[in-house]
PDB file of C-alpha atoms and ligand atoms in Angstrom:
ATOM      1  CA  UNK L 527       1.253  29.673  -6.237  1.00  0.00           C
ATOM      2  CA  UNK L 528       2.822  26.463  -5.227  1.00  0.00           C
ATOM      3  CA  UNK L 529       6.844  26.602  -4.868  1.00  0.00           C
ATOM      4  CA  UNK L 530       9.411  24.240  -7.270  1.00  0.00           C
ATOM      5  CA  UNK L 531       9.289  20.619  -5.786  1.00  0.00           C
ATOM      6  CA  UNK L 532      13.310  21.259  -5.244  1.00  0.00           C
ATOM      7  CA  UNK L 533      12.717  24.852  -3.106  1.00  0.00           C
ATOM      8  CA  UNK L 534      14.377  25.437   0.000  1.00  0.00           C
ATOM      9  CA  UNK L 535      10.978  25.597   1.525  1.00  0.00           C
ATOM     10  CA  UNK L 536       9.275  22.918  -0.262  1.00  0.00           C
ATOM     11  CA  UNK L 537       7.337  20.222   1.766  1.00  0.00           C
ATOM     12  CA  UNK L 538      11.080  17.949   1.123  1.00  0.00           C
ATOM     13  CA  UNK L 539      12.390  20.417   3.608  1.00  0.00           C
ATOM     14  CA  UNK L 540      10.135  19.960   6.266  1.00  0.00           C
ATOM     15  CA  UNK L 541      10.990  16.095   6.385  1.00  0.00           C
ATOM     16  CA  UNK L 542      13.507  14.134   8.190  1.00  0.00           C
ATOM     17  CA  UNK L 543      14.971  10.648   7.892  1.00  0.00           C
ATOM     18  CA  UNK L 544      15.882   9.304  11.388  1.00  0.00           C
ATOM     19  CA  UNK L 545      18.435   6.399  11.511  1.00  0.00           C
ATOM     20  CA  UNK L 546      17.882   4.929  14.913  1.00  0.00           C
ATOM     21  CA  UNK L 547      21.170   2.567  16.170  1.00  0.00           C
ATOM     22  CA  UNK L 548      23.132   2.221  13.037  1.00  0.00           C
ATOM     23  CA  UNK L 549      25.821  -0.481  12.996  1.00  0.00           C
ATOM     24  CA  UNK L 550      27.302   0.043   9.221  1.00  0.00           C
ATOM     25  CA  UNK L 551      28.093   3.437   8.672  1.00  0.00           C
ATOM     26  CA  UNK L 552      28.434   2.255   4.976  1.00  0.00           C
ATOM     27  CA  UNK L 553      24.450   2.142   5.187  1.00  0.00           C
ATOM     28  CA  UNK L 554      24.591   5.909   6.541  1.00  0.00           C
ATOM     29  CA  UNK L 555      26.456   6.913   3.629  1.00  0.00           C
ATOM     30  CA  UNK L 556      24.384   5.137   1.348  1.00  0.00           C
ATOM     31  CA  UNK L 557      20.800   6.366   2.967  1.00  0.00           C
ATOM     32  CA  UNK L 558      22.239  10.022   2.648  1.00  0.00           C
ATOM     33  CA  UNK L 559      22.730   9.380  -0.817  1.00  0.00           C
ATOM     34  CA  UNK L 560      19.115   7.382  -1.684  1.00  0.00           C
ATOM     35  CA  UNK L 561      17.555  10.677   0.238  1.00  0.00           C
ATOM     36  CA  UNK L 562      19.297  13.419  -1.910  1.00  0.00           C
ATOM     37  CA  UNK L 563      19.073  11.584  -5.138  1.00  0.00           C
ATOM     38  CA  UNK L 564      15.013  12.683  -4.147  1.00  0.00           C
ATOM     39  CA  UNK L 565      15.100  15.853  -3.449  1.00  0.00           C
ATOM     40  CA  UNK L 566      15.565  15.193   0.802  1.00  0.00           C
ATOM     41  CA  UNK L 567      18.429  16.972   2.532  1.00  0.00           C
ATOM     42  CA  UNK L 568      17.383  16.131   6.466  1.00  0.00           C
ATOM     43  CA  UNK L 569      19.188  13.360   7.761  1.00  0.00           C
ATOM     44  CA  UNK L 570      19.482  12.528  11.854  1.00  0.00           C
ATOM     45  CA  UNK L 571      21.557  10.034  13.045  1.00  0.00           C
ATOM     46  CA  UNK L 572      20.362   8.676  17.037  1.00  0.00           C
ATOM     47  CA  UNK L 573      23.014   6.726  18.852  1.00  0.00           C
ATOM     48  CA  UNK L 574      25.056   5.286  15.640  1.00  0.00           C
ATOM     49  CA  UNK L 575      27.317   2.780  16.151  1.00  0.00           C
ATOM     50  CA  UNK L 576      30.424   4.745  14.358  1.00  0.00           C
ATOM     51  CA  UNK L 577      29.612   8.080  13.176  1.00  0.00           C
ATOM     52  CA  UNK L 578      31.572  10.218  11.807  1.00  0.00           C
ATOM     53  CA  UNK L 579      33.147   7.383   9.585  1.00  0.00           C
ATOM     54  CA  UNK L 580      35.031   7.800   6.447  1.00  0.00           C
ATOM     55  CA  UNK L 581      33.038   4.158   4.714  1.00  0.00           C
ATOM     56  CA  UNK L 582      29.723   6.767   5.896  1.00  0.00           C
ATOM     57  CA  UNK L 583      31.498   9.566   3.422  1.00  0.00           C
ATOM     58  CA  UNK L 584      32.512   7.062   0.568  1.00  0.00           C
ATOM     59  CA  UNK L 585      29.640   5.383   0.272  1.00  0.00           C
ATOM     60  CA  UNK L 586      27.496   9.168   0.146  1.00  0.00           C
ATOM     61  CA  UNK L 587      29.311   9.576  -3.088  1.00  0.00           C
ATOM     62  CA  UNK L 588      28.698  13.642  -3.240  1.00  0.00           C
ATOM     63  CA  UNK L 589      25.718  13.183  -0.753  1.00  0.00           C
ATOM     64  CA  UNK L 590      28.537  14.376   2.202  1.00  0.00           C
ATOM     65  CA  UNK L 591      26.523  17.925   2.571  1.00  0.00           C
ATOM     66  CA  UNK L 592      23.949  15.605   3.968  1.00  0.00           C
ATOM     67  CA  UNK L 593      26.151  14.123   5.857  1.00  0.00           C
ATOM     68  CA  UNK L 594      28.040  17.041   7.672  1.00  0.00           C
ATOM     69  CA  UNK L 595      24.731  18.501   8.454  1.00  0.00           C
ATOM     70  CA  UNK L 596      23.277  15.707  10.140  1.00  0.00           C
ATOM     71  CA  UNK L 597      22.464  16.096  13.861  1.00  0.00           C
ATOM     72  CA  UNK L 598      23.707  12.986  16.139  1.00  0.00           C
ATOM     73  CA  UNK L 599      21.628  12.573  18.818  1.00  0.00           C
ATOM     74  CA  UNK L 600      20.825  10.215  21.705  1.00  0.00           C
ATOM     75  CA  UNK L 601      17.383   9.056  21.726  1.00  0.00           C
ATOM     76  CA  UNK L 602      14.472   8.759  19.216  1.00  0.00           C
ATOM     77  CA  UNK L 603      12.594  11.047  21.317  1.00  0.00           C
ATOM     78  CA  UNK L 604      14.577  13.270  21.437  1.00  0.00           C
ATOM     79  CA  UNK L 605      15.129  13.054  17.255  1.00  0.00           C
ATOM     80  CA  UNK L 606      11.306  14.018  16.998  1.00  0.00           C
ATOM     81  CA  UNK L 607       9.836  15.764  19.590  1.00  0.00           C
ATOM     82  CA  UNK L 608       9.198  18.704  17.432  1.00  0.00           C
ATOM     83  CA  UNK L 609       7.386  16.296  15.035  1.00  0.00           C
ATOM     84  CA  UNK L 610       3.420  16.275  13.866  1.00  0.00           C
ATOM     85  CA  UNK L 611       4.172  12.527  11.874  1.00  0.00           C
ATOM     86  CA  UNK L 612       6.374  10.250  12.586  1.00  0.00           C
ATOM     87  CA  UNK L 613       6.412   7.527  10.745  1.00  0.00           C
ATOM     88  CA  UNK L 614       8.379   3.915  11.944  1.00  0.00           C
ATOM     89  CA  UNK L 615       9.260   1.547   9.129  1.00  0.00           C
ATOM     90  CA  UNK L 616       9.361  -2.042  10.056  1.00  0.00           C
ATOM     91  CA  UNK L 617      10.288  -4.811   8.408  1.00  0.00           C
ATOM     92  CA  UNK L 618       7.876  -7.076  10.253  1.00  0.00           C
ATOM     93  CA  UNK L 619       4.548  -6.171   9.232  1.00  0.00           C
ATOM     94  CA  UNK L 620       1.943  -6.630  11.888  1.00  0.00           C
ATOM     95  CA  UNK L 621       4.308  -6.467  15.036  1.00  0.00           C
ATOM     96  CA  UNK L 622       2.871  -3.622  17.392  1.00  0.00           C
ATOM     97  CA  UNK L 623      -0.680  -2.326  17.751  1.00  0.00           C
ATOM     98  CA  UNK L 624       0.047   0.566  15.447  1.00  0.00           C
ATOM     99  CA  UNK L 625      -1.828   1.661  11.657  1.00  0.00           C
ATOM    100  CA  UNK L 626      -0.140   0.131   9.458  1.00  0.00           C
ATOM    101  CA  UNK L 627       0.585   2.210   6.080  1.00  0.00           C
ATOM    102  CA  UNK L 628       1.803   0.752   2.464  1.00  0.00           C
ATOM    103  CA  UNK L 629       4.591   2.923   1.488  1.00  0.00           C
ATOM    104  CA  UNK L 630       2.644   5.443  -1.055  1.00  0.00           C
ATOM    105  CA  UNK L 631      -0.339   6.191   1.478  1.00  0.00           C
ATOM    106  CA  UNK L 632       3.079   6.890   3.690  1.00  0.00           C
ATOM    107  CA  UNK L 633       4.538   9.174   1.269  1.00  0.00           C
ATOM    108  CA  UNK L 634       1.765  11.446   0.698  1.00  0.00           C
ATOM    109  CA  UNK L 635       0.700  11.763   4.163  1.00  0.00           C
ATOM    110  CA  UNK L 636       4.002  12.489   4.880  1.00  0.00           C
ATOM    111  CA  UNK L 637       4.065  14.798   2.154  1.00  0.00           C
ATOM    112  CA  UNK L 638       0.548  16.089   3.274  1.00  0.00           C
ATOM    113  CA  UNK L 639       1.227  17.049   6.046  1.00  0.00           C
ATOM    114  CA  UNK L 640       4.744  18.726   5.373  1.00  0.00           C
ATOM    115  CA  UNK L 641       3.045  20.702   3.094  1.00  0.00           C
ATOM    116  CA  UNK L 642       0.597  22.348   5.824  1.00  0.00           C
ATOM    117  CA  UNK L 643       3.989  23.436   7.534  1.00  0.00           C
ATOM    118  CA  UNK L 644       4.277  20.749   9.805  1.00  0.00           C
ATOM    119  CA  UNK L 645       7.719  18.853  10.812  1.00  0.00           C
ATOM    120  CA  UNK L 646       7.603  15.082   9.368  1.00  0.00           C
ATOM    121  CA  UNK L 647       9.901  12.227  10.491  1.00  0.00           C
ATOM    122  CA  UNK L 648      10.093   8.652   8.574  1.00  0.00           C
ATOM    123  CA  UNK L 649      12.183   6.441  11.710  1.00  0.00           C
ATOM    124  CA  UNK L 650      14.573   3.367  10.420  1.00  0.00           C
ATOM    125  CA  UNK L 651      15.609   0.519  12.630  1.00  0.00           C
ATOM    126  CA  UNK L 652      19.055  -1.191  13.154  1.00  0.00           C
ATOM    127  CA  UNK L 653      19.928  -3.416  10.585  1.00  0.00           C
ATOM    128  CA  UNK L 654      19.704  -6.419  13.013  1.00  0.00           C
ATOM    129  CA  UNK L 655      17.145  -5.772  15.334  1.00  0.00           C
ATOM    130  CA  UNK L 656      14.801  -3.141  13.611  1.00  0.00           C
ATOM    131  CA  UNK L 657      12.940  -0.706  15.657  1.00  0.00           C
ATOM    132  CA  UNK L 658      12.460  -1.492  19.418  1.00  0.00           C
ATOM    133  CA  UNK L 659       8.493  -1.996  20.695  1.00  0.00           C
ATOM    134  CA  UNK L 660       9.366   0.949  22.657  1.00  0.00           C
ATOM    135  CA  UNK L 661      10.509   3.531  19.837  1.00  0.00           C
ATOM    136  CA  UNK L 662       7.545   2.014  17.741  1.00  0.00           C
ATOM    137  CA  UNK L 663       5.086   2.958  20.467  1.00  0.00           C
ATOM    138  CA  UNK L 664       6.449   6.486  19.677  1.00  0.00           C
ATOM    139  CA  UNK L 665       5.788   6.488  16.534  1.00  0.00           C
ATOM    140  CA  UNK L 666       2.027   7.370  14.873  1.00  0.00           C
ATOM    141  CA  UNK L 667       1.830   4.876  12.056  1.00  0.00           C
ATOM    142  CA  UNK L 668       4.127   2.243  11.148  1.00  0.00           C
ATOM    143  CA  UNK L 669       5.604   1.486   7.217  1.00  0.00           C
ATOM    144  CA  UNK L 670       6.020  -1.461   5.880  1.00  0.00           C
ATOM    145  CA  UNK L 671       7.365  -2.127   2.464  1.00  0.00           C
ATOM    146  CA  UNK L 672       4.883  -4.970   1.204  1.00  0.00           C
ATOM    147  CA  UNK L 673       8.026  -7.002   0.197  1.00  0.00           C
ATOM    148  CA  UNK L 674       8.866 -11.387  -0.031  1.00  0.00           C
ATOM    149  CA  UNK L 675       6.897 -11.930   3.328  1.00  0.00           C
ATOM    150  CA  UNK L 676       9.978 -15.389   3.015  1.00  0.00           C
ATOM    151  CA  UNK L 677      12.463 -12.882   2.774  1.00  0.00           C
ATOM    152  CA  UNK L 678      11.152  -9.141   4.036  1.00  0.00           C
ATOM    153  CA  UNK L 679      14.399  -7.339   5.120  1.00  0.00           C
ATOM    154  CA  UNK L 680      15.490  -4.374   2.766  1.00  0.00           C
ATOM    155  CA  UNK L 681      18.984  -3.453   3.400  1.00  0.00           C
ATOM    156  CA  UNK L 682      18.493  -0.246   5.765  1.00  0.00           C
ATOM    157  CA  UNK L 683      19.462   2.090   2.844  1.00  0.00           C
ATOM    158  CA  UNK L 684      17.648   0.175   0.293  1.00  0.00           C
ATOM    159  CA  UNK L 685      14.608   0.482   2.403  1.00  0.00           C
ATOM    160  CA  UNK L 686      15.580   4.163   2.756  1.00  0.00           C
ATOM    161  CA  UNK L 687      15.584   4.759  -1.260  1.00  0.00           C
ATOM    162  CA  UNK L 688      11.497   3.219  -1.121  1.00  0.00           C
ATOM    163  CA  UNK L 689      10.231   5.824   1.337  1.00  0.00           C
ATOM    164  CA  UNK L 690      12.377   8.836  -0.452  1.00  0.00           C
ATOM    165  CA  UNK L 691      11.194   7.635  -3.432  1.00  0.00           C
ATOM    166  CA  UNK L 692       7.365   7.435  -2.455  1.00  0.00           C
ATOM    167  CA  UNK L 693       7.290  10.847  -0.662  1.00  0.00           C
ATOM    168  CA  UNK L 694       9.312  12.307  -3.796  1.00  0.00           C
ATOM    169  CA  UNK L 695       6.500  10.857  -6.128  1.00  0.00           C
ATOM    170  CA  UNK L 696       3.954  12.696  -3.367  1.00  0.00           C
ATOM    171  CA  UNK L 697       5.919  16.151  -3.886  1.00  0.00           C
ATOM    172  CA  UNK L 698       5.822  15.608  -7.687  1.00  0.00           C
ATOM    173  CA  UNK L 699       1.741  15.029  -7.432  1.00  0.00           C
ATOM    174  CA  UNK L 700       1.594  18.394  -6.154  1.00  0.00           C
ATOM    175  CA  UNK L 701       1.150  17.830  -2.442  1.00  0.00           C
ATOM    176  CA  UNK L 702       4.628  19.893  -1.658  1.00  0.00           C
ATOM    177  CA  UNK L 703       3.355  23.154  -2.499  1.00  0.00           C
ATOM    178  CA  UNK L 704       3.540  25.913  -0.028  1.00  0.00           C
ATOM    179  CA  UNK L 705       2.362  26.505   3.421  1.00  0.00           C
ATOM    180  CA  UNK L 706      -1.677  26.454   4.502  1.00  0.00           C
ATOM    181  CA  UNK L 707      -1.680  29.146   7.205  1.00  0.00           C
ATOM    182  CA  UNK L 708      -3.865  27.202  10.153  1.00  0.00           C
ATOM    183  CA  UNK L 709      -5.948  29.481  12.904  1.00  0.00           C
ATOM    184  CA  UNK L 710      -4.256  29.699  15.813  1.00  0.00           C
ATOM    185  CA  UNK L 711      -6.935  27.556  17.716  1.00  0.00           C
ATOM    186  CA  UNK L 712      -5.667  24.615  15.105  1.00  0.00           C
ATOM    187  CA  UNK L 713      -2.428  24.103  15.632  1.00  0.00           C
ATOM    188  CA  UNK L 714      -1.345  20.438  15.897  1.00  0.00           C
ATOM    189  CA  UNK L 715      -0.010  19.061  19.192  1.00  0.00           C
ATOM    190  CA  UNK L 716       3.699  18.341  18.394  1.00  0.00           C
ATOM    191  CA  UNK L 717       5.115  14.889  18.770  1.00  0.00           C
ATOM    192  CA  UNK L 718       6.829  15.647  22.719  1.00  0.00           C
ATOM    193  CA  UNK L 719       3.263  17.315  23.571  1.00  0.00           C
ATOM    194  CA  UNK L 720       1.445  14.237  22.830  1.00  0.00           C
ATOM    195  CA  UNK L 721       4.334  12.413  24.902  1.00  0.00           C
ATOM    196  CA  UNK L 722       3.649  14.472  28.135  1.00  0.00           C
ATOM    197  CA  UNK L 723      -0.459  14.207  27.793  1.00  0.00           C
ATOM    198  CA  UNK L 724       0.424  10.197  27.748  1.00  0.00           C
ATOM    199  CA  UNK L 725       2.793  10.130  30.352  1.00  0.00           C
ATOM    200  CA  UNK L 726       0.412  12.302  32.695  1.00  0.00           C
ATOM    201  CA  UNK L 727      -2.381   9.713  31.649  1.00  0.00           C
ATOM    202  CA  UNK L 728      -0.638   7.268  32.867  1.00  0.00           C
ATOM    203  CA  UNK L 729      -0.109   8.277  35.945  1.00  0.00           C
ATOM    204  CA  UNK L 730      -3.574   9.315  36.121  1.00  0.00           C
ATOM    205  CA  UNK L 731      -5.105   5.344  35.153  1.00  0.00           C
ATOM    206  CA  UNK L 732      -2.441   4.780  38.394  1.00  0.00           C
ATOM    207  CA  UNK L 733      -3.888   6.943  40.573  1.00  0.00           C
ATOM    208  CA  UNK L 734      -7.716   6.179  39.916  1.00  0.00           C
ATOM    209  CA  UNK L 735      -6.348   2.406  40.003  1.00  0.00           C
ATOM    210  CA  UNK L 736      -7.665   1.756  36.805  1.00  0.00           C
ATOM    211  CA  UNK L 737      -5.435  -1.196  36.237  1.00  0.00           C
ATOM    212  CA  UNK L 738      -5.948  -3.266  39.158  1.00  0.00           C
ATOM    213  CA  UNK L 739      -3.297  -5.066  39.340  1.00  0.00           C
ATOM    214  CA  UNK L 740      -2.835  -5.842  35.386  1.00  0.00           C
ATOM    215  CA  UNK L 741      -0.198  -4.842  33.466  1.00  0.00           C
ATOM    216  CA  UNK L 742      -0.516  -1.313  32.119  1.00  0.00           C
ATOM    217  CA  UNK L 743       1.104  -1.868  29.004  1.00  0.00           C
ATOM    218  CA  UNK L 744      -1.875  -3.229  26.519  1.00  0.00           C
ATOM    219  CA  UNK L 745      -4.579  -0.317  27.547  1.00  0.00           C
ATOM    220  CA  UNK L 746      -1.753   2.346  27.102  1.00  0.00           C
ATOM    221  CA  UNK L 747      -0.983   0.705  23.636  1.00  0.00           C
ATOM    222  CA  UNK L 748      -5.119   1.437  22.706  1.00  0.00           C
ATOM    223  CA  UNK L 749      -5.054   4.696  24.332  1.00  0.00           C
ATOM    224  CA  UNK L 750      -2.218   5.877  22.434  1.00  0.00           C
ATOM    225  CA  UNK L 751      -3.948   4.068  18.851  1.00  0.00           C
ATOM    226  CA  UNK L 752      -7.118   6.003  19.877  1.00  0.00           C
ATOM    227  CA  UNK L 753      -5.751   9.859  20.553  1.00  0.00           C
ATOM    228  CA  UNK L 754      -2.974   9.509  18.187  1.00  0.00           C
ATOM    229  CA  UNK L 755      -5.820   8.826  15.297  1.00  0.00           C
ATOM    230  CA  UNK L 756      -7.662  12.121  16.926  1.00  0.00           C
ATOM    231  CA  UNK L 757      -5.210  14.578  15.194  1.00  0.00           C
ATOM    232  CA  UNK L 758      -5.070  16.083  18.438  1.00  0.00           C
ATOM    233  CA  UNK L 759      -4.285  20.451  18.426  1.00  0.00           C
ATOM    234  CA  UNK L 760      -2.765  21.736  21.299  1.00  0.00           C
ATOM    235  CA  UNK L 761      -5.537  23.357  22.497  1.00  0.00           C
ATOM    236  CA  UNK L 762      -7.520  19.890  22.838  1.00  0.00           C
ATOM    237  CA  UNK L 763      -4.516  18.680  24.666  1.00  0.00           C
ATOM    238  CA  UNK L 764      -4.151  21.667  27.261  1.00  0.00           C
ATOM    239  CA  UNK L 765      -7.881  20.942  27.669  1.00  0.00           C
ATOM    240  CA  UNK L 766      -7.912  17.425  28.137  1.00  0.00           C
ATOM    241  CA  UNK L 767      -4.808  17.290  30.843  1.00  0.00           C
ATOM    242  CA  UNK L 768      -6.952  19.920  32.377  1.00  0.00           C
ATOM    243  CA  UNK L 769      -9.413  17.131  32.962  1.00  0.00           C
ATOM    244  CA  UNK L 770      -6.687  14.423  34.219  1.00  0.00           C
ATOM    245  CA  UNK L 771      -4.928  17.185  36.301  1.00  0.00           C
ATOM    246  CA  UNK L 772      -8.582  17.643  37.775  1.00  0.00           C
ATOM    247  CA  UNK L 773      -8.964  13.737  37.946  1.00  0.00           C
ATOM    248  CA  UNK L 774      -5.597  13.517  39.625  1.00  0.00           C
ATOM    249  CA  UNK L 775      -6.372  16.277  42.514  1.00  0.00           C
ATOM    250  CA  UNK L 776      -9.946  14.750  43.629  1.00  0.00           C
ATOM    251  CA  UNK L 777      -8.287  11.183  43.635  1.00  0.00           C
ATOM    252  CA  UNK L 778      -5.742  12.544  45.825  1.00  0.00           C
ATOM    253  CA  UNK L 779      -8.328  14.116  47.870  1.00  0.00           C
ATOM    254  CA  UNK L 780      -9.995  11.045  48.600  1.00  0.00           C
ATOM    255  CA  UNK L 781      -6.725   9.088  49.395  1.00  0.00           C
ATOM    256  CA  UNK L 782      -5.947  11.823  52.098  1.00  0.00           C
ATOM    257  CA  UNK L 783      -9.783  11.344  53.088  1.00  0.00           C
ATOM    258  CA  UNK L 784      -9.363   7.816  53.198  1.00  0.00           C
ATOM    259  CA  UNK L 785      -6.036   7.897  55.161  1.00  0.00           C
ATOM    260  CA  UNK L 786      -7.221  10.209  57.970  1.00  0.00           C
TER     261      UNK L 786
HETATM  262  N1  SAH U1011      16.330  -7.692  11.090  1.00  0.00           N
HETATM  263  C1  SAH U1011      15.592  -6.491  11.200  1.00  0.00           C
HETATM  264  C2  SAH U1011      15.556  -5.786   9.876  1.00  0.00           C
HETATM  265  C3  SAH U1011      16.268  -4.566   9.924  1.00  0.00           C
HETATM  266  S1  SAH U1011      16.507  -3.838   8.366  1.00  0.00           S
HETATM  267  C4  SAH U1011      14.168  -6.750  11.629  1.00  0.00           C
HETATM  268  O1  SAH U1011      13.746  -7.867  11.503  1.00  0.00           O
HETATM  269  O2  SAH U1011      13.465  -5.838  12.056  1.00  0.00           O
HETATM  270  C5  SAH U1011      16.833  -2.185   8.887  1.00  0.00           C
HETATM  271  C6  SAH U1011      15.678  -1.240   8.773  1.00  0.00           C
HETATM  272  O3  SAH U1011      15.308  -1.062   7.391  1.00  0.00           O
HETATM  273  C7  SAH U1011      14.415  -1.675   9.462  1.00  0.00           C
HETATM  274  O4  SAH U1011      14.429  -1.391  10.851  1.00  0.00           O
HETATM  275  C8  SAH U1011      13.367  -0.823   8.732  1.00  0.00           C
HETATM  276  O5  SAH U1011      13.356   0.489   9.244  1.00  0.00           O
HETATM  277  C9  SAH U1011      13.913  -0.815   7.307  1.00  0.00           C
HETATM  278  N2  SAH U1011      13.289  -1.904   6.513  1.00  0.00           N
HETATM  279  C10 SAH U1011      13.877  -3.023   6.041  1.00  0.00           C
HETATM  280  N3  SAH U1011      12.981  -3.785   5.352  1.00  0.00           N
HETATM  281  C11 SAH U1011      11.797  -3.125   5.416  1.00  0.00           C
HETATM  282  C12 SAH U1011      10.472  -3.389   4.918  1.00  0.00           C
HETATM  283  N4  SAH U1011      10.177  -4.497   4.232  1.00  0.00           N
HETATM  284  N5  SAH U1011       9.521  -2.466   5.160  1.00  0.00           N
HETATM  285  C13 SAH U1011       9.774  -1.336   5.851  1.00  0.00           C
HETATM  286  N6  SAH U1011      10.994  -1.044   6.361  1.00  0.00           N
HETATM  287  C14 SAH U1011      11.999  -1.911   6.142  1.00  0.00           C
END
């Protein structure tokens, strides 16, 4: 049987809203309110400008639960790392080398995959500068609201209200029912074990000199496209930095060979 949309343990629960570098903490007030008005309660605030605020509290008008429970932290990384989805919404469509999803696909994958149990973050930029390249690249899909391509910036809450809105519409279809056990063998990397398989291949394209003198950045940028569109478990990521871990030790072999 499938649990009440509004549950404590609905799919809703299992998603967060991340406001990355917020400069009006009237927008943090407002976005706590657009997310509650939908059934959200998971707000985390990384590196605001002013937080706690009391503009953040008016402007939450009853949504201050959300408020006082959200977590302040320092880095989007850090914000996610226990994520399967994270989502970045950008107001530029077409910026990074990421899948780009219209705001309904967005909300039921979200919703999708919240349902199966997993941890689900939709990622907001500052309201002058967006998302960085960098917290894109750490994100698996980005969002963009198909709006005046003349005139394409939602304000930060506004833009908010869309994606709450969408993923509430995807727990109202159904997909926020209860949990789908998963074997054991199937459990999905999490977002800071993908992070450490792509840091290790890194250094691994370094140390087989993959590069050759060419800037790392683009082929990282299709790696990442490429394994983060392979749903990766955690067993095919223990077994594949098995393999660069392997890679790494005969390529230091061979320096030492080569230095003697
Ligand atoms: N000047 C900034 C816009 C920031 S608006 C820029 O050009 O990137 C603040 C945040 O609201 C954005 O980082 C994004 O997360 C969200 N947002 C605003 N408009 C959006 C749109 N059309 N689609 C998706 N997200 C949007």
């Amino acid at each position: 049987m499938s649990l009440s949309p509004d549950s404590p343990d609905s799919a809703a629960s299992r998603v967060r809203f991340v406001l990355v570098g917020t400069q009006h903490p009237g927008n943090i007030g407002a976005a706590a309110r657009a997310l509650k008005t939908m059934g959200f309660a998971r707000l985390v605030l990384v590196a605001p400008e002013q937080f706690p605020s009391d503009e953040a509290f008016r402007r939450a008008a009853g949504a201050d639960d959300v408020l006082a429970a959200a977590p302040v932290v320092v880095t989007l990384a850090e914000a996610v790392a226990d994520c399967r989805l994270v989502l970045g919404c950008t107001a530029r469509s077409r910026r990074v080398q990421l899948e780009e999803l219209a705001p309904r696909a967005a909300g039921e994958r979200a919703i999708g995959i919240a349902a199966a149990s997993d941890e689900v973050a939709l990622v907001f930029g500052r309201e002058r500068t967006g998302l960085s390249n960098e917290e894109l690249q750490l994100c698996h899909a980005a969002v963009h609201i198909p709006a005046n391509p003349e005139y394409s910036s939602l304000n930060l809450a506004a833009a908010v209200q869309v994606l709450a809105y969408e993923a509430r519409l995807a727990v109202l279809a159904g997909g926020g029912g209860g949990a789908t056990p998963v074997h054991a063998d199937d459990v999905p990397a999490t977002h800071a074990q993908l992070e450490g398989f792509f840091a290790q291949l890194g250094e691994t394209l370094d140390d087989i000199d993959f590069h050759k003198g060419r800037t790392p950045d683009s082929a990282m940028r299709k790696l990442r496209r490429l394994f983060l569109r392979g749903d990766l478990t955690q067993q095919e990521v223990r077994l594949l930095r098995g393999i660069l871990a392997d890679t790494q030790r005969i390529a230091r072999l061979l320096r030492e060979a080569g230095g003697r």
